[in-house]
Short mmCIF file of C-alpha atoms (C1' of nucleotides) in Angstrom, two decimals:
data_model
loop_
_atom_site.label_atom_id
_atom_site.label_comp_id
_atom_site.label_asym_id
_atom_site.label_seq_id
_atom_site.Cartn_x
_atom_site.Cartn_y
_atom_site.Cartn_z
CA UNK A 1 -0.12 -5.84 31.23
CA UNK A 2 0.13 -9.17 29.52
CA UNK A 3 -0.63 -10.33 26.04
CA UNK A 4 -4.07 -11.76 26.45
CA UNK A 5 -5.78 -13.29 23.47
CA UNK A 6 -7.90 -10.21 23.13
CA UNK A 7 -4.95 -7.86 23.17
CA UNK A 8 -3.08 -9.99 20.70
CA UNK A 9 -6.10 -9.96 18.48
CA UNK A 10 -6.23 -6.20 18.57
CA UNK A 11 -2.56 -6.10 17.83
CA UNK A 12 -2.92 -8.35 14.83
CA UNK A 13 -5.88 -6.44 13.51
CA UNK A 14 -4.33 -3.02 13.82
CA UNK A 15 -0.98 -4.15 12.50
CA UNK A 16 -2.59 -5.66 9.45
CA UNK A 17 -4.48 -2.44 9.00
CA UNK A 18 -1.20 -0.69 8.67
CA UNK A 19 -1.33 1.01 12.02
CA UNK A 20 2.00 2.04 13.45
CA UNK A 21 3.45 0.30 16.45
CA UNK A 22 3.12 3.40 18.54
CA UNK A 23 -0.50 3.80 17.56
CA UNK A 24 -1.18 0.23 18.54
CA UNK A 25 0.64 0.62 21.82
CA UNK A 26 -1.38 3.73 22.50
CA UNK A 27 -4.59 1.89 21.77
CA UNK A 28 -3.74 -1.08 23.93
CA UNK A 29 -2.31 0.94 26.72
CA UNK A 30 0.16 -0.34 29.25
CA UNK A 31 2.71 -1.13 26.62
CA UNK A 32 5.25 0.77 24.62
CA UNK A 33 5.72 0.66 20.90
CA UNK A 34 8.79 -1.44 21.52
CA UNK A 35 6.68 -4.02 23.25
CA UNK A 36 4.33 -4.02 20.31
CA UNK A 37 7.11 -4.38 17.80
CA UNK A 38 8.70 -7.11 19.85
CA UNK A 39 5.41 -8.97 19.97
CA UNK A 40 4.85 -8.47 16.29
CA UNK A 41 8.15 -10.13 15.57
CA UNK A 42 7.53 -12.95 17.96
CA UNK A 43 4.22 -13.57 16.28
CA UNK A 44 6.11 -13.69 13.04
CA UNK A 45 4.06 -11.07 11.28
CA UNK A 46 6.68 -8.44 10.90
CA UNK A 47 6.09 -8.49 7.21
CA UNK A 48 2.80 -6.72 6.92
CA UNK A 49 1.48 -9.26 4.43
CA UNK A 50 -1.66 -10.95 5.60
CA UNK A 51 -4.50 -12.07 3.42
CA UNK A 52 -3.33 -10.71 0.11
CA UNK A 53 -0.83 -13.30 -0.99
CA UNK A 54 0.72 -12.67 -4.33
CA UNK A 55 2.40 -15.21 -6.53
CA UNK A 56 5.85 -15.80 -5.07
CA UNK A 57 6.94 -16.26 -8.63
CA UNK A 58 9.69 -18.84 -8.18
CA UNK A 59 11.48 -18.31 -11.46
CA UNK A 60 9.87 -15.12 -12.70
CA UNK A 61 11.76 -13.55 -15.51
CA UNK A 62 15.27 -13.43 -16.88
CA UNK A 63 15.76 -10.25 -14.92
CA UNK A 64 18.36 -10.78 -12.20
CA UNK A 65 16.20 -9.08 -9.61
CA UNK A 66 17.34 -5.54 -9.43
CA UNK A 67 14.98 -3.66 -7.19
CA UNK A 68 12.56 -4.87 -4.62
CA UNK A 69 10.56 -2.87 -2.17
CA UNK A 70 8.99 -5.15 0.42
CA UNK A 71 8.65 -2.08 2.56
CA UNK A 72 5.17 -0.69 2.73
CA UNK A 73 2.55 -0.49 0.00
CA UNK A 74 1.60 2.97 1.13
CA UNK A 75 -1.23 2.53 3.62
CA UNK A 76 -2.45 5.99 2.82
CA UNK A 77 -0.99 8.30 5.43
CA UNK A 78 -3.40 11.05 6.25
CA UNK A 79 -6.04 11.87 3.66
CA UNK A 80 -7.19 14.81 5.69
CA UNK A 81 -9.89 16.79 4.03
CA UNK A 82 -8.00 19.25 1.91
CA UNK A 83 -9.20 22.76 2.41
CA UNK A 84 -8.40 25.75 0.26
CA UNK A 85 -4.70 26.02 -0.29
CA UNK A 86 -3.32 29.39 -1.14
CA UNK A 87 -5.99 31.93 -0.66
CA UNK A 88 -3.75 34.28 -2.59
CA UNK A 89 -1.45 33.21 -5.38
CA UNK A 90 -0.09 36.73 -5.49
CA UNK A 91 2.48 38.35 -3.30
CA UNK A 92 5.94 37.16 -4.08
CA UNK A 93 9.01 37.40 -1.94
CA UNK A 94 12.68 36.69 -2.26
CA UNK A 95 11.81 33.49 -3.95
CA UNK A 96 13.33 32.09 -7.06
CA UNK A 97 10.46 32.52 -9.43
CA UNK A 98 12.66 31.10 -12.14
CA UNK A 99 10.48 31.53 -15.14
CA UNK A 100 11.49 29.17 -17.89
CA UNK A 101 9.92 30.40 -21.09
CA UNK A 102 12.57 28.57 -23.08
CA UNK A 103 10.60 25.41 -23.43
CA UNK A 104 8.15 23.25 -21.60
CA UNK A 105 10.16 20.76 -19.57
CA UNK A 106 7.14 19.57 -17.69
CA UNK A 107 4.06 18.81 -19.74
CA UNK A 108 1.75 19.07 -16.79
CA UNK A 109 -1.65 17.61 -17.18
CA UNK A 110 -4.62 18.61 -15.09
CA UNK A 111 -5.40 15.89 -12.61
CA UNK A 112 -9.03 16.83 -12.67
CA UNK A 113 -10.32 16.49 -16.21
CA UNK A 114 -12.68 19.36 -16.60
CA UNK A 115 -14.22 20.95 -13.57
CA UNK A 116 -16.72 18.33 -12.68
CA UNK A 117 -17.11 17.26 -9.08
CA UNK A 118 -15.29 19.00 -6.27
CA UNK A 119 -18.49 19.93 -4.50
CA UNK A 120 -16.93 19.62 -1.08
CA UNK A 121 -15.24 22.96 -1.38
CA UNK A 122 -17.72 25.18 0.35
CA UNK A 123 -15.59 26.83 2.98
CA UNK A 124 -12.60 29.08 2.68
CA UNK A 125 -14.37 32.03 1.24
CA UNK A 126 -15.96 33.90 4.00
CA UNK A 127 -12.98 34.19 6.26
CA UNK A 128 -12.37 36.94 8.71
CA UNK A 129 -9.73 39.42 7.59
CA UNK A 130 -7.78 38.77 10.75
CA UNK A 131 -7.64 35.05 10.06
CA UNK A 132 -6.57 35.64 6.49
CA UNK A 133 -3.89 38.05 7.51
CA UNK A 134 -2.75 35.63 10.14
CA UNK A 135 -2.53 32.86 7.60
CA UNK A 136 -0.59 34.85 5.08
CA UNK A 137 1.77 35.90 7.79
CA UNK A 138 2.25 32.43 9.18
CA UNK A 139 2.82 30.88 5.79
CA UNK A 140 5.89 32.99 5.42
CA UNK A 141 7.19 31.19 8.44
CA UNK A 142 6.06 27.78 7.33
CA UNK A 143 8.58 25.08 8.01
CA UNK A 144 7.97 23.80 4.52
CA UNK A 145 7.83 20.17 5.50
CA UNK A 146 7.48 17.28 3.12
CA UNK A 147 4.76 14.73 3.43
CA UNK A 148 6.98 12.36 5.32
CA UNK A 149 7.94 14.98 7.82
CA UNK A 150 4.40 15.53 8.97
CA UNK A 151 3.39 14.19 12.33
CA UNK A 152 0.39 14.36 14.58
CA UNK A 153 1.60 17.66 15.89
CA UNK A 154 2.61 19.47 12.77
CA UNK A 155 0.31 21.62 10.71
CA UNK A 156 -0.75 19.74 7.60
CA UNK A 157 -1.94 22.75 5.68
CA UNK A 158 -0.76 22.45 2.07
CA UNK A 159 0.96 25.42 0.54
CA UNK A 160 1.80 25.84 -3.09
CA UNK A 161 1.07 23.78 -6.15
CA UNK A 162 1.37 20.02 -5.64
CA UNK A 163 2.31 19.70 -9.27
CA UNK A 164 5.44 21.72 -8.85
CA UNK A 165 8.42 21.90 -6.57
CA UNK A 166 6.89 24.87 -4.89
CA UNK A 167 4.81 22.71 -2.67
CA UNK A 168 5.11 21.92 0.98
CA UNK A 169 3.17 21.72 4.18
CA UNK A 170 2.98 24.42 6.79
CA UNK A 171 4.55 22.22 9.44
CA UNK A 172 4.23 24.66 12.30
CA UNK A 173 3.15 23.25 15.65
CA UNK A 174 -0.43 22.15 15.31
CA UNK A 175 -3.13 22.72 17.82
CA UNK A 176 -3.45 19.77 20.14
CA UNK A 177 -5.58 17.23 18.37
CA UNK A 178 -6.10 19.44 15.36
CA UNK A 179 -4.41 18.88 12.02
CA UNK A 180 -3.44 22.49 11.62
CA UNK A 181 -1.65 25.25 13.41
CA UNK A 182 -3.62 27.97 15.10
CA UNK A 183 -3.70 30.21 12.05
CA UNK A 184 -4.84 27.48 9.69
CA UNK A 185 -7.34 26.09 12.12
CA UNK A 186 -8.85 29.53 11.96
CA UNK A 187 -9.56 29.27 8.26
CA UNK A 188 -10.19 25.55 8.13
CA UNK A 189 -12.85 25.35 10.77
CA UNK A 190 -15.44 28.04 10.51
CA UNK A 191 -17.91 28.46 13.36
CA UNK A 192 -20.60 28.01 10.72
CA UNK A 193 -22.05 31.33 11.67
CA UNK A 194 -19.95 33.84 9.81
CA UNK A 195 -22.49 34.07 7.07
CA UNK A 196 -24.64 36.94 8.17
CA UNK A 197 -23.18 39.98 6.58
CA UNK A 198 -20.06 39.95 4.54
CA UNK A 199 -19.01 43.55 4.92
CA UNK A 200 -17.00 44.72 1.99
"C1'" DC B 1 13.52 17.06 16.47
"C1'" DC B 2 9.77 14.35 15.22
"C1'" DC B 3 8.75 9.77 13.89
"C1'" DT B 4 9.13 4.68 11.86
"C1'" DG B 5 10.28 -0.48 12.35
"C1'" DA B 6 14.32 -3.93 13.40
"C1'" DT B 7 17.31 -6.08 16.39
"C1'" DT B 8 19.62 -7.39 20.49
"C1'" DC B 9 19.88 -9.42 24.86
"C1'" DG B 10 19.20 -9.49 30.01
"C1'" DC B 11 15.43 -10.73 32.46
"C1'" DG C 1 8.11 -14.71 26.12
"C1'" DC C 2 8.95 -10.06 27.19
"C1'" DG C 3 10.38 -5.33 26.18
"C1'" DA C 4 14.02 -1.47 27.10
"C1'" DA C 5 17.82 -0.09 24.80
"C1'" DT C 6 19.69 0.52 20.77
"C1'" DC C 7 20.17 0.80 15.91
"C1'" DA C 8 19.04 2.46 11.24
"C1'" DG C 9 16.44 5.29 8.70
"C1'" DG C 10 12.69 9.03 6.73
#
DNA sequence: CCCTGATTCGC
DNA sequence: GCGAATCAGG
């Protein structure tokens, strides 16, 4: 494969969109991510700054330039429709519950003002007992990965409260193509038919 | 271990 | 110019 104008164009577009080199290579086909990165550098667009040009600020302020993060402006990793985390807040295990009634070190504030929107939360209610049991079981074995540790093949099911330290992602091997592991796929994607009778 | 981009250097 | 190998890092 060679770098035709069309392929270069695709490269430029995807790179400016914040796509990873491997993703671009995958899209183009016939090249590796190294080839893509090499080309990116040769094209002189290694710095993912395209249109948005901010003031270079020659002599900005008296500050002697302490920190600078030209890295990445967070191209939004994987939004991924968030399902229902924690079907059961109960059940504790050998986990440091560490209750700190002394004082309130973290004045948490509800991200969502007062229950307003959040209409897209229909699922995760009528789930088969087996699936639920499977989930609860698998979450004990969660790899507890951080956001950065997630990949295309790790389960992205959130566990715990994002506002606290007790938050992580399942991280178990995800189903090919799916964002979750087998157990979580089971509760995330309902056949849309389990509505008939909810035996209880 | 999975992944990311950066750099080098023989071709 | 190209990109595998390698490096440095999350």
